[in-house]
mmCIF file of C-alpha atoms in Angstrom:
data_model
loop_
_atom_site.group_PDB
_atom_site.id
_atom_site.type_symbol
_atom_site.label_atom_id
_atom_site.label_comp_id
_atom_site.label_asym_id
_atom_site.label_seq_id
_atom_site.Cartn_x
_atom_site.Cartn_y
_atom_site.Cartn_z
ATOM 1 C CA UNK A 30 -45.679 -14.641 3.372
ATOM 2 C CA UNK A 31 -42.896 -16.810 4.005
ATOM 3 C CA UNK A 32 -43.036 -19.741 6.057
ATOM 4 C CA UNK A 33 -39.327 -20.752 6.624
ATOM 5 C CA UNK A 34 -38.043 -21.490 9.551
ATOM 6 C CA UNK A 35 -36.562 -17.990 10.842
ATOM 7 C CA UNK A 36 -32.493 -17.833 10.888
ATOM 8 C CA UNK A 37 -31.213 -17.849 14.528
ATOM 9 C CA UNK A 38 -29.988 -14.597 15.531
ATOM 10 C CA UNK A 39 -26.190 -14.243 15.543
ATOM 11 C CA UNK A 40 -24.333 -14.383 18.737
ATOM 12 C CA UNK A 41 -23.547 -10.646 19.895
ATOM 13 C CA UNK A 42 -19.880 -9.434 18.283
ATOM 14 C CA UNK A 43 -17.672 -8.805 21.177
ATOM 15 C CA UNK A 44 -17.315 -5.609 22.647
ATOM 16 C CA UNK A 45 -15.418 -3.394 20.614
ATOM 17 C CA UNK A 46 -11.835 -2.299 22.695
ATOM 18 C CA UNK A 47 -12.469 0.135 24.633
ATOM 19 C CA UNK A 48 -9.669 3.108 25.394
ATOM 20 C CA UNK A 49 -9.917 4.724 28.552
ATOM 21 C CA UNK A 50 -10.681 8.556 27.872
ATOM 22 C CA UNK A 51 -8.065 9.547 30.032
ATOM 23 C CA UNK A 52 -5.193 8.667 27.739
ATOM 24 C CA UNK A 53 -6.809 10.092 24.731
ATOM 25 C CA UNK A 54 -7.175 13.428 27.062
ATOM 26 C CA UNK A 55 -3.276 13.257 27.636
ATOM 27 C CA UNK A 56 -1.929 12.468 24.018
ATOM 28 C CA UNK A 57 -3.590 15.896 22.973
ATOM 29 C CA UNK A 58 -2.523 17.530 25.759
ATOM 30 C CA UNK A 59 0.929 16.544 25.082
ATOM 31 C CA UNK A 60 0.048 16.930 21.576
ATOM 32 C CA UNK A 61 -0.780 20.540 21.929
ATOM 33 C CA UNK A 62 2.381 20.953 24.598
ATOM 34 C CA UNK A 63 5.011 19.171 21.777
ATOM 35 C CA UNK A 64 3.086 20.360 18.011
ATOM 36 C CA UNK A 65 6.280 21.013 15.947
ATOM 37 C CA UNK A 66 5.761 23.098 13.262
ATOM 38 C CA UNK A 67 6.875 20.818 10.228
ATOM 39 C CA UNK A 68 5.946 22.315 6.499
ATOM 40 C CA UNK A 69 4.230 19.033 5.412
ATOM 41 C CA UNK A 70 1.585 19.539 8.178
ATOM 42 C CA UNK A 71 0.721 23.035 6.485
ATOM 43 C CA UNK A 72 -0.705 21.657 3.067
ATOM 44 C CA UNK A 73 -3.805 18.988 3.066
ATOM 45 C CA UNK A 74 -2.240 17.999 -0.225
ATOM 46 C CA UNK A 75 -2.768 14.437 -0.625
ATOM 47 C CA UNK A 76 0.521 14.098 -3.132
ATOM 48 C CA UNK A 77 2.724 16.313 -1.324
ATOM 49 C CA UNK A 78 1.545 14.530 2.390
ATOM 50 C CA UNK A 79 2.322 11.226 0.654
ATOM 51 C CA UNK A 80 5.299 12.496 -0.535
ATOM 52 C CA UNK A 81 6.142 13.473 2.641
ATOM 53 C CA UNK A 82 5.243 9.638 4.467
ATOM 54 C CA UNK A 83 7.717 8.320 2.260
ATOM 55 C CA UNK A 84 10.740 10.107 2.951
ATOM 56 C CA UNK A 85 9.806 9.915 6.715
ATOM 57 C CA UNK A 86 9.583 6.629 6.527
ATOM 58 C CA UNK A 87 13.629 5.816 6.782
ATOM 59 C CA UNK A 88 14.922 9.583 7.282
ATOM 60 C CA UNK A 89 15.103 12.083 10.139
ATOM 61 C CA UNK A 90 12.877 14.768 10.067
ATOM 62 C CA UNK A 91 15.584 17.220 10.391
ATOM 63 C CA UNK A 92 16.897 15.745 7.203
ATOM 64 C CA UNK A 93 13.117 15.558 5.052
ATOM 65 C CA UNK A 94 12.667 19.410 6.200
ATOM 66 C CA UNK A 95 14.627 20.997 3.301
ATOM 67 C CA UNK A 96 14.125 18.222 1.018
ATOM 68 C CA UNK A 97 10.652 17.622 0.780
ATOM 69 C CA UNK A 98 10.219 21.092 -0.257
ATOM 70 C CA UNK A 99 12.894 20.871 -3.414
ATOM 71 C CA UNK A 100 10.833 17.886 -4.077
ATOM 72 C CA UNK A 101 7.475 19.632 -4.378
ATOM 73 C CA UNK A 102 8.825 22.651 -6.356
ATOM 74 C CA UNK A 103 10.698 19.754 -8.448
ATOM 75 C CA UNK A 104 7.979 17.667 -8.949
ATOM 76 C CA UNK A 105 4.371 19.604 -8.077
ATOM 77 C CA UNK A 106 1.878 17.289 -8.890
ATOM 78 C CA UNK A 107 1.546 14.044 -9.191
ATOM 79 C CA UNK A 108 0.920 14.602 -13.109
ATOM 80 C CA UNK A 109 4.450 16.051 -13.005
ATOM 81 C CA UNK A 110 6.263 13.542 -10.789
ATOM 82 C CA UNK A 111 4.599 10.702 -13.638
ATOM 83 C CA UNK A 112 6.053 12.690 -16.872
ATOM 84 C CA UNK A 113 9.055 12.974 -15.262
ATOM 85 C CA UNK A 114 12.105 10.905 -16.333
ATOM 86 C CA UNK A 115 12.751 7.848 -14.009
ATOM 87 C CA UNK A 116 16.514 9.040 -14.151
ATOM 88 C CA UNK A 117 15.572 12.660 -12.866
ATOM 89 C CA UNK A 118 13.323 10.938 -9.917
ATOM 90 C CA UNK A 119 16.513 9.049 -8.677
ATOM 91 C CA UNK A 120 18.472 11.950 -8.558
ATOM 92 C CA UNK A 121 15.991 14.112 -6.651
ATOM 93 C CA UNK A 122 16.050 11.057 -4.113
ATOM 94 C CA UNK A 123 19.734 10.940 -4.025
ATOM 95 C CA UNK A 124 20.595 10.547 0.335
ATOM 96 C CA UNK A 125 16.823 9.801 1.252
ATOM 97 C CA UNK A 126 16.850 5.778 1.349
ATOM 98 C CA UNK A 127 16.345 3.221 -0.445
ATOM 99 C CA UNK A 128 16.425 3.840 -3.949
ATOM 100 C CA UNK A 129 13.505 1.609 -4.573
ATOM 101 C CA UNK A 130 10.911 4.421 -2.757
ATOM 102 C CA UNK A 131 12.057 6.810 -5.708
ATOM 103 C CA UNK A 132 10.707 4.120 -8.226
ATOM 104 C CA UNK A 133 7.752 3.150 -6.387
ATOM 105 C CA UNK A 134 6.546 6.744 -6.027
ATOM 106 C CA UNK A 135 7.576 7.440 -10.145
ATOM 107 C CA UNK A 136 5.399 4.456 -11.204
ATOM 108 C CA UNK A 137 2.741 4.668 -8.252
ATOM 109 C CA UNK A 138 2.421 8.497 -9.840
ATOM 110 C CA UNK A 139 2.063 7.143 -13.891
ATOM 111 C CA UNK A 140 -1.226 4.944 -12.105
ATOM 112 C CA UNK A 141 -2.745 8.119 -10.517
ATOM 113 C CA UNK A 142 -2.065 10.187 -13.041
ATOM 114 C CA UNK A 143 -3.392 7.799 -16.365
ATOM 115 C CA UNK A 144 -6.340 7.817 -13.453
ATOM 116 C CA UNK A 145 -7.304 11.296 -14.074
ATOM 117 C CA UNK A 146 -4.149 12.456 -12.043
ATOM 118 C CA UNK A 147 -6.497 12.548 -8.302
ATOM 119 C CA UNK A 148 -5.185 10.625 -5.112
ATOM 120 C CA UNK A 149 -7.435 7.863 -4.082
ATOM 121 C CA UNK A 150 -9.087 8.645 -1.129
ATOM 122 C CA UNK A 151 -9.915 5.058 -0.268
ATOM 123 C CA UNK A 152 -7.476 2.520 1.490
ATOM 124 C CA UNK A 153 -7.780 -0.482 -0.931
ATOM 125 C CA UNK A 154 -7.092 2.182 -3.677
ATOM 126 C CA UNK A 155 -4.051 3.692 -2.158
ATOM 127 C CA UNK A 156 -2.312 0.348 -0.695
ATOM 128 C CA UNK A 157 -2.761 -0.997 -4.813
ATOM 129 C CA UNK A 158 -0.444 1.508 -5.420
ATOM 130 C CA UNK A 159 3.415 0.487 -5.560
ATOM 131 C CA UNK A 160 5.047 1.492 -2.282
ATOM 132 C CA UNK A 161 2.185 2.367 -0.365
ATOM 133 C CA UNK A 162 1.383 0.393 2.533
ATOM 134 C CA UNK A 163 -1.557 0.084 5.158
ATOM 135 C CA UNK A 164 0.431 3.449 7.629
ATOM 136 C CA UNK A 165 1.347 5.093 3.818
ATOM 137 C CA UNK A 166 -2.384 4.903 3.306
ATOM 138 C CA UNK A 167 -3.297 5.669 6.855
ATOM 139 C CA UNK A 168 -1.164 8.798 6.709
ATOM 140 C CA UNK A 169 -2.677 9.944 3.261
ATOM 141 C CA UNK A 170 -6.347 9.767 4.621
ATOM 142 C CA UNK A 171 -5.754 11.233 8.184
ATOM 143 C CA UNK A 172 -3.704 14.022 7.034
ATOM 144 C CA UNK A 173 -5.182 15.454 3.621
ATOM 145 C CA UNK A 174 -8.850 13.865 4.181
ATOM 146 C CA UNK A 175 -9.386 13.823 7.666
ATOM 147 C CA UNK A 176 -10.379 10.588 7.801
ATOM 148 C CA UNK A 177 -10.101 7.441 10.537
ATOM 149 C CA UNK A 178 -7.846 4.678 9.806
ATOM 150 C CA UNK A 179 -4.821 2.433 11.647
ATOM 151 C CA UNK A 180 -1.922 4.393 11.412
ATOM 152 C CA UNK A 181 0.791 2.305 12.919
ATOM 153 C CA UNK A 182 4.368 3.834 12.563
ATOM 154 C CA UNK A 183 7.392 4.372 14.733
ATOM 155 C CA UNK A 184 6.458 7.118 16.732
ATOM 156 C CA UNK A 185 2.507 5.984 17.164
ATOM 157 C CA UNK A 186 3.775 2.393 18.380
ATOM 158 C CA UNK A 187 5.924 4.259 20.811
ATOM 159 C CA UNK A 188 2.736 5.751 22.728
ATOM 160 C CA UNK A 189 1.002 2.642 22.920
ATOM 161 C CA UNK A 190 3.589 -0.025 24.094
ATOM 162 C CA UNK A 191 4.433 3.273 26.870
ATOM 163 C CA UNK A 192 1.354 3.824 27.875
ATOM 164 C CA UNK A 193 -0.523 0.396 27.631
ATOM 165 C CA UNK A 194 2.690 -2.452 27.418
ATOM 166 C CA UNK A 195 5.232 -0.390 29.978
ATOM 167 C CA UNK A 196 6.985 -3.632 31.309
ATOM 168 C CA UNK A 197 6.283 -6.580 28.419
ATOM 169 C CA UNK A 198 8.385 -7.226 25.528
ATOM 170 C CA UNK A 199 8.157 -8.514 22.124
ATOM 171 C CA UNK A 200 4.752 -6.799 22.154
ATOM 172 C CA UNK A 201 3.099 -8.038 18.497
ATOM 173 C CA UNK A 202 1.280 -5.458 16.632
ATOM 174 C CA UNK A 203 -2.109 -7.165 16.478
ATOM 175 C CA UNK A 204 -2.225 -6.077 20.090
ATOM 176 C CA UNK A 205 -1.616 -2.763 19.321
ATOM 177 C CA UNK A 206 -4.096 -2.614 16.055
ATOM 178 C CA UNK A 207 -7.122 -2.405 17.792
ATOM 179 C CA UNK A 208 -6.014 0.079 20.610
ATOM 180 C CA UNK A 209 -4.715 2.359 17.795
ATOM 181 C CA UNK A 210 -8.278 2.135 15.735
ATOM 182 C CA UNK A 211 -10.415 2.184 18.979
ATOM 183 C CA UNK A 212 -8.313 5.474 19.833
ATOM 184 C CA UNK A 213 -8.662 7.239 16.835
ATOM 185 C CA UNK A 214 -11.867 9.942 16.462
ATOM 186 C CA UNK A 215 -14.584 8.834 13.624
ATOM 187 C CA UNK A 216 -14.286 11.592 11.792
ATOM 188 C CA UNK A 217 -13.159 15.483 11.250
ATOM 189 C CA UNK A 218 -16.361 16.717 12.693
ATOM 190 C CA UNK A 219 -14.240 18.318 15.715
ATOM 191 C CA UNK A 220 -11.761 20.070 14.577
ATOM 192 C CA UNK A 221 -9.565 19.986 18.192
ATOM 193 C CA UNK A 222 -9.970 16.313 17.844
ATOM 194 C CA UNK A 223 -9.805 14.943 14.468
ATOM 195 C CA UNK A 224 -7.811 12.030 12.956
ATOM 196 C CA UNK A 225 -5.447 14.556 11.502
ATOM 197 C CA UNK A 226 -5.257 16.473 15.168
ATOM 198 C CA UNK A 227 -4.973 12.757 16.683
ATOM 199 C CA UNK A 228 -1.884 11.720 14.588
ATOM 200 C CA UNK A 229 -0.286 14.679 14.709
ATOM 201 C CA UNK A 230 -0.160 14.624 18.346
ATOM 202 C CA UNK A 231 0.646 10.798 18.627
ATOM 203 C CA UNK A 232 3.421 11.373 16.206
ATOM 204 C CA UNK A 233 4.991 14.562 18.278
ATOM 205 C CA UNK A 234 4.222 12.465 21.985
ATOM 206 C CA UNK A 235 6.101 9.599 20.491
ATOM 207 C CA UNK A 236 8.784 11.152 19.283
ATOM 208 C CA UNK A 237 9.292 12.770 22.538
ATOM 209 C CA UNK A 238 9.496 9.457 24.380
ATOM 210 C CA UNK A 239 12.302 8.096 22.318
ATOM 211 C CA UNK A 240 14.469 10.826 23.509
ATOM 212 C CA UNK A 241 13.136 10.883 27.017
ATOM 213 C CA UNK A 242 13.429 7.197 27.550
ATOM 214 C CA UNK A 243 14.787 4.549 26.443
ATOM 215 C CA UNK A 244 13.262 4.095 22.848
ATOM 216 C CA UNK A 245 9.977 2.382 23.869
ATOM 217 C CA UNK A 246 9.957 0.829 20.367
ATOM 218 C CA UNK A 247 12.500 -1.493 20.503
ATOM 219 C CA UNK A 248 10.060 -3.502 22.566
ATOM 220 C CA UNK A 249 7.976 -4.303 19.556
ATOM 221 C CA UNK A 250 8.196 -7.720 17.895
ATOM 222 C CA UNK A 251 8.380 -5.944 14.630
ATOM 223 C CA UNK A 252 11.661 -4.037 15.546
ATOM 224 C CA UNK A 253 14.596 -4.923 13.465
ATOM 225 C CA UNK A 254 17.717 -3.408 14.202
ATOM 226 C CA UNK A 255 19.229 -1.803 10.801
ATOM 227 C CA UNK A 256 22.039 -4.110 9.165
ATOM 228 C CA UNK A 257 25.064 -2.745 8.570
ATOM 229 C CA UNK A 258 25.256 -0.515 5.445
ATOM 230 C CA UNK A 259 28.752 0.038 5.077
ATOM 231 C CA UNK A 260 30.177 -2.888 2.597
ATOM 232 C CA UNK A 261 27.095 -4.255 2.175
ATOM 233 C CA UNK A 262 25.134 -5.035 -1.090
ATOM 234 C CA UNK A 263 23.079 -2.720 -0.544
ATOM 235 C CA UNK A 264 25.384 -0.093 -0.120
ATOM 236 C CA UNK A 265 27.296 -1.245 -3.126
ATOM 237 C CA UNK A 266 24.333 -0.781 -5.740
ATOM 238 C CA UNK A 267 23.194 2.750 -3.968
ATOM 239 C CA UNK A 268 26.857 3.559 -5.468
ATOM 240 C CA UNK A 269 26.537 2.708 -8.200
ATOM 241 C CA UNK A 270 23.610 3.985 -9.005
ATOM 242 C CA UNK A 271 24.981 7.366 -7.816
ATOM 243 C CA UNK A 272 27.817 6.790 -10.044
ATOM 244 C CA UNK A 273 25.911 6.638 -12.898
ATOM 245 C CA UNK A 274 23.622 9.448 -11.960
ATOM 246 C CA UNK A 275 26.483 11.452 -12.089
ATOM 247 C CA UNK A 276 27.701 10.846 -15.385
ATOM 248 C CA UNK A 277 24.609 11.069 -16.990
ATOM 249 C CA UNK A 278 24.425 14.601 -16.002
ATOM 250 C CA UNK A 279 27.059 15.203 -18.245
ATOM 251 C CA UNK A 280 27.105 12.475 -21.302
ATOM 252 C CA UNK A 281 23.367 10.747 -22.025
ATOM 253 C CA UNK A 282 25.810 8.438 -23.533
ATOM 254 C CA UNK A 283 26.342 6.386 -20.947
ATOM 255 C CA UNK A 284 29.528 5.034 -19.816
ATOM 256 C CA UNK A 285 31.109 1.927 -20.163
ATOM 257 C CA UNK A 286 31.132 -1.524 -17.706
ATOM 258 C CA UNK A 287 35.232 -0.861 -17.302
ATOM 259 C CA UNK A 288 35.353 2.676 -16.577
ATOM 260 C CA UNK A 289 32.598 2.390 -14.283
ATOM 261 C CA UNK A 290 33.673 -0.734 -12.045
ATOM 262 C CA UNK A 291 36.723 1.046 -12.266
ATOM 263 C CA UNK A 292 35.291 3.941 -10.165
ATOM 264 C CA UNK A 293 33.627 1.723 -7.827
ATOM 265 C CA UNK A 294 36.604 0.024 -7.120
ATOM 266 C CA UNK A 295 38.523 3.070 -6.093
ATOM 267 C CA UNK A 296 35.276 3.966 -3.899
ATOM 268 C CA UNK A 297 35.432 0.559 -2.181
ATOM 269 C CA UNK A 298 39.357 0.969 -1.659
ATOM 270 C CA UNK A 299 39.339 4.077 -0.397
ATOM 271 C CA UNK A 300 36.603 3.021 1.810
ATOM 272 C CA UNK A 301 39.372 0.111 3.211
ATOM 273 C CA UNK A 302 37.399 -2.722 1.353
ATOM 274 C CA UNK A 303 38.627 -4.592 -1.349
ATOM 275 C CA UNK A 304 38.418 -4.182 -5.100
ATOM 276 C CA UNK A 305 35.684 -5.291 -6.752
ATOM 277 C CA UNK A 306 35.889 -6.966 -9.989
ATOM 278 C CA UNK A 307 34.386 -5.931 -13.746
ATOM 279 C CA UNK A 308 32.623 -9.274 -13.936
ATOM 280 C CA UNK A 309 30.612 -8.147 -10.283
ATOM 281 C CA UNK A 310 29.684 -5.045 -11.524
ATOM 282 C CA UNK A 311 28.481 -6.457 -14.406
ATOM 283 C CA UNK A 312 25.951 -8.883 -12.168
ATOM 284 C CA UNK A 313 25.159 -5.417 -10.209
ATOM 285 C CA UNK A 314 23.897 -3.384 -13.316
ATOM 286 C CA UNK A 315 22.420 -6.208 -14.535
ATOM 287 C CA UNK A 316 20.474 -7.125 -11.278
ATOM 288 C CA UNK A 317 19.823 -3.000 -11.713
ATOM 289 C CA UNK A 318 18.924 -2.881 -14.669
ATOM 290 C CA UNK A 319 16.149 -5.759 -14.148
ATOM 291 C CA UNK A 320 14.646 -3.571 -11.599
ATOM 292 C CA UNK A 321 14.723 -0.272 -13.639
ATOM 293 C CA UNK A 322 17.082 1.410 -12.123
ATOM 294 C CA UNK A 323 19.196 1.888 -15.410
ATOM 295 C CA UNK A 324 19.762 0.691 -18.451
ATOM 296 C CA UNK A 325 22.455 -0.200 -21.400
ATOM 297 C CA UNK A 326 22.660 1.800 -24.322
ATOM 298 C CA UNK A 327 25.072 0.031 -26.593
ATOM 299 C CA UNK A 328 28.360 -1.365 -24.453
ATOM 300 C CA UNK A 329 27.573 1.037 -22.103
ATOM 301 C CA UNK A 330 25.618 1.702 -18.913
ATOM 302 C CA UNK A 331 23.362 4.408 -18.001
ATOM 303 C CA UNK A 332 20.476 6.028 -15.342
#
């Protein structure tokens, strides 16, 4: 038997936040009062729910409702979504963002699928994915595994700085963090109040509140109103990347660096902006083609 001096006892951890069972009570009531009906909620899908966090991410649901669905018949699996070509992905994703998302799901789906083609189930596993962060992974495991996690989006952060922040500003998310875990059931045990049944309702409260009131959001530190697309950088590569989409769909050729600055240039003027030279196009397909988005074949350019 040991004779060392005994460690000292650690100080007690402090209490745990506590949420006050009434507002839990009224999220599911409103919950159950707002449910929409959305065709993502009726799978438990991992690939297709992720699919579906992605485009809802940046797009309207009215707008993902439609698309999603062409998606999943397009690409069913994640096995199929990683044999696909990188050039087909893009076009699928054509009007739902930032082209980068396409990308990130394409090569996040090669990973799975050289995996054994299964969704991970735990968070470290899914956020060392490309493109999935903490909510992404928070959405995955609520909504196809039933299981707990901090899922922090839009709509969610909406509930909490209206129910808990209704006068303050700037209100940082590591406030909201452990309201939103502390909130959240342990498991799926109860099927009326699960993490699934718990997010769902946030989500559909939430969104409610934005139209009701003024959009309790933009009192978060982390909102950022969007820049202007229109003439911007941005803007310029998503057309061009379209542009190229398009004739690859009907020459695998490719097409060459005048043609095609030639066609941007007419977008940009009819657009009221100014042309925009061969030797910035160039830079643009080159800046493209570092991040995979096409590549040359020859002189010319291609998806």
């Amino acid at each position: 038997m040991s004779d060392a001096t005994p460690t000292p006892s650690a100080a007690p951890a402090t209490p745990a936040v506590q949420v006050p069972p009434e507002f839990r009570q009224r999220v599911l009531e409103r919950g159950r009062e707002l449910y929409r009906d959305l065709p993502w909620r009726r799978t438990r899908d991992p690939y297709q729910i992720w699919i579906s966090e992605v485009m809802l991410q940046q797009t309207q649901v009215a707008r993902v409702d439609g698309r999603w669905q062409r998606w999943c018949e397009r690409f069913p699996s994640v096995d199929a979504l990683a044999a696909a070509d990188a050039a087909d992905v893009l076009e699928e994703w054509q009007g739902m963002g930032y082209n980068r998302r396409a990308l990130a799901l394409w090569r996040a789906a090669g990973i799975v699928s050289a995996a054994g083609g299964d969704m991970p189930t735990e968070a470290r596993d899914l956020v060392a994915l490309p493109g999935i962060g903490p909510a992404t992974a928070a959405g995955i495991r609520a909504f196809a595994y039933d299981l707990p996690g901090v899922y922090l989006e839009t709509n969610v952060r909406s509930v909490f700085l209206h129910e808990f922040y209704p006068d303050a500003v700037a209100v940082p998310d590591k406030d909201l963090v452990p309201l939103v875990e502390a909130s959240c059931p342990a498991d799926g045990s109860d099927p009326q109040d699960d993490p699934r049944t718990w997010y769902y309702a946030l989500l559909d409260y939430g969104a409610y509140l934005k139209k009701a009131l003024p959009n309790p959001s933009r009192r978060s530190k982390t909102h950022v109103r969007q820049s202007k697309f229109e003439g911007s950088h941005r803007q310029k590569r998503a057309e061009l990347v379209r542009l190229l989409l398009d004739h690859r769909a009907t020459d695998r050729r490719g097409i060459d660096l005048v043609t095609i600055a030639e066609e941007l240039s007419s977008i940009e003027v009819e657009s009221g902006r100014r042309k925009i030279s061969a030797c910035d196009v160039a830079a643009l397909l080159e800046e493209l083609e570092a991040e995979g988005f096409c590549h040359k074949i020859g002189d010319n350019w291609s998806a």
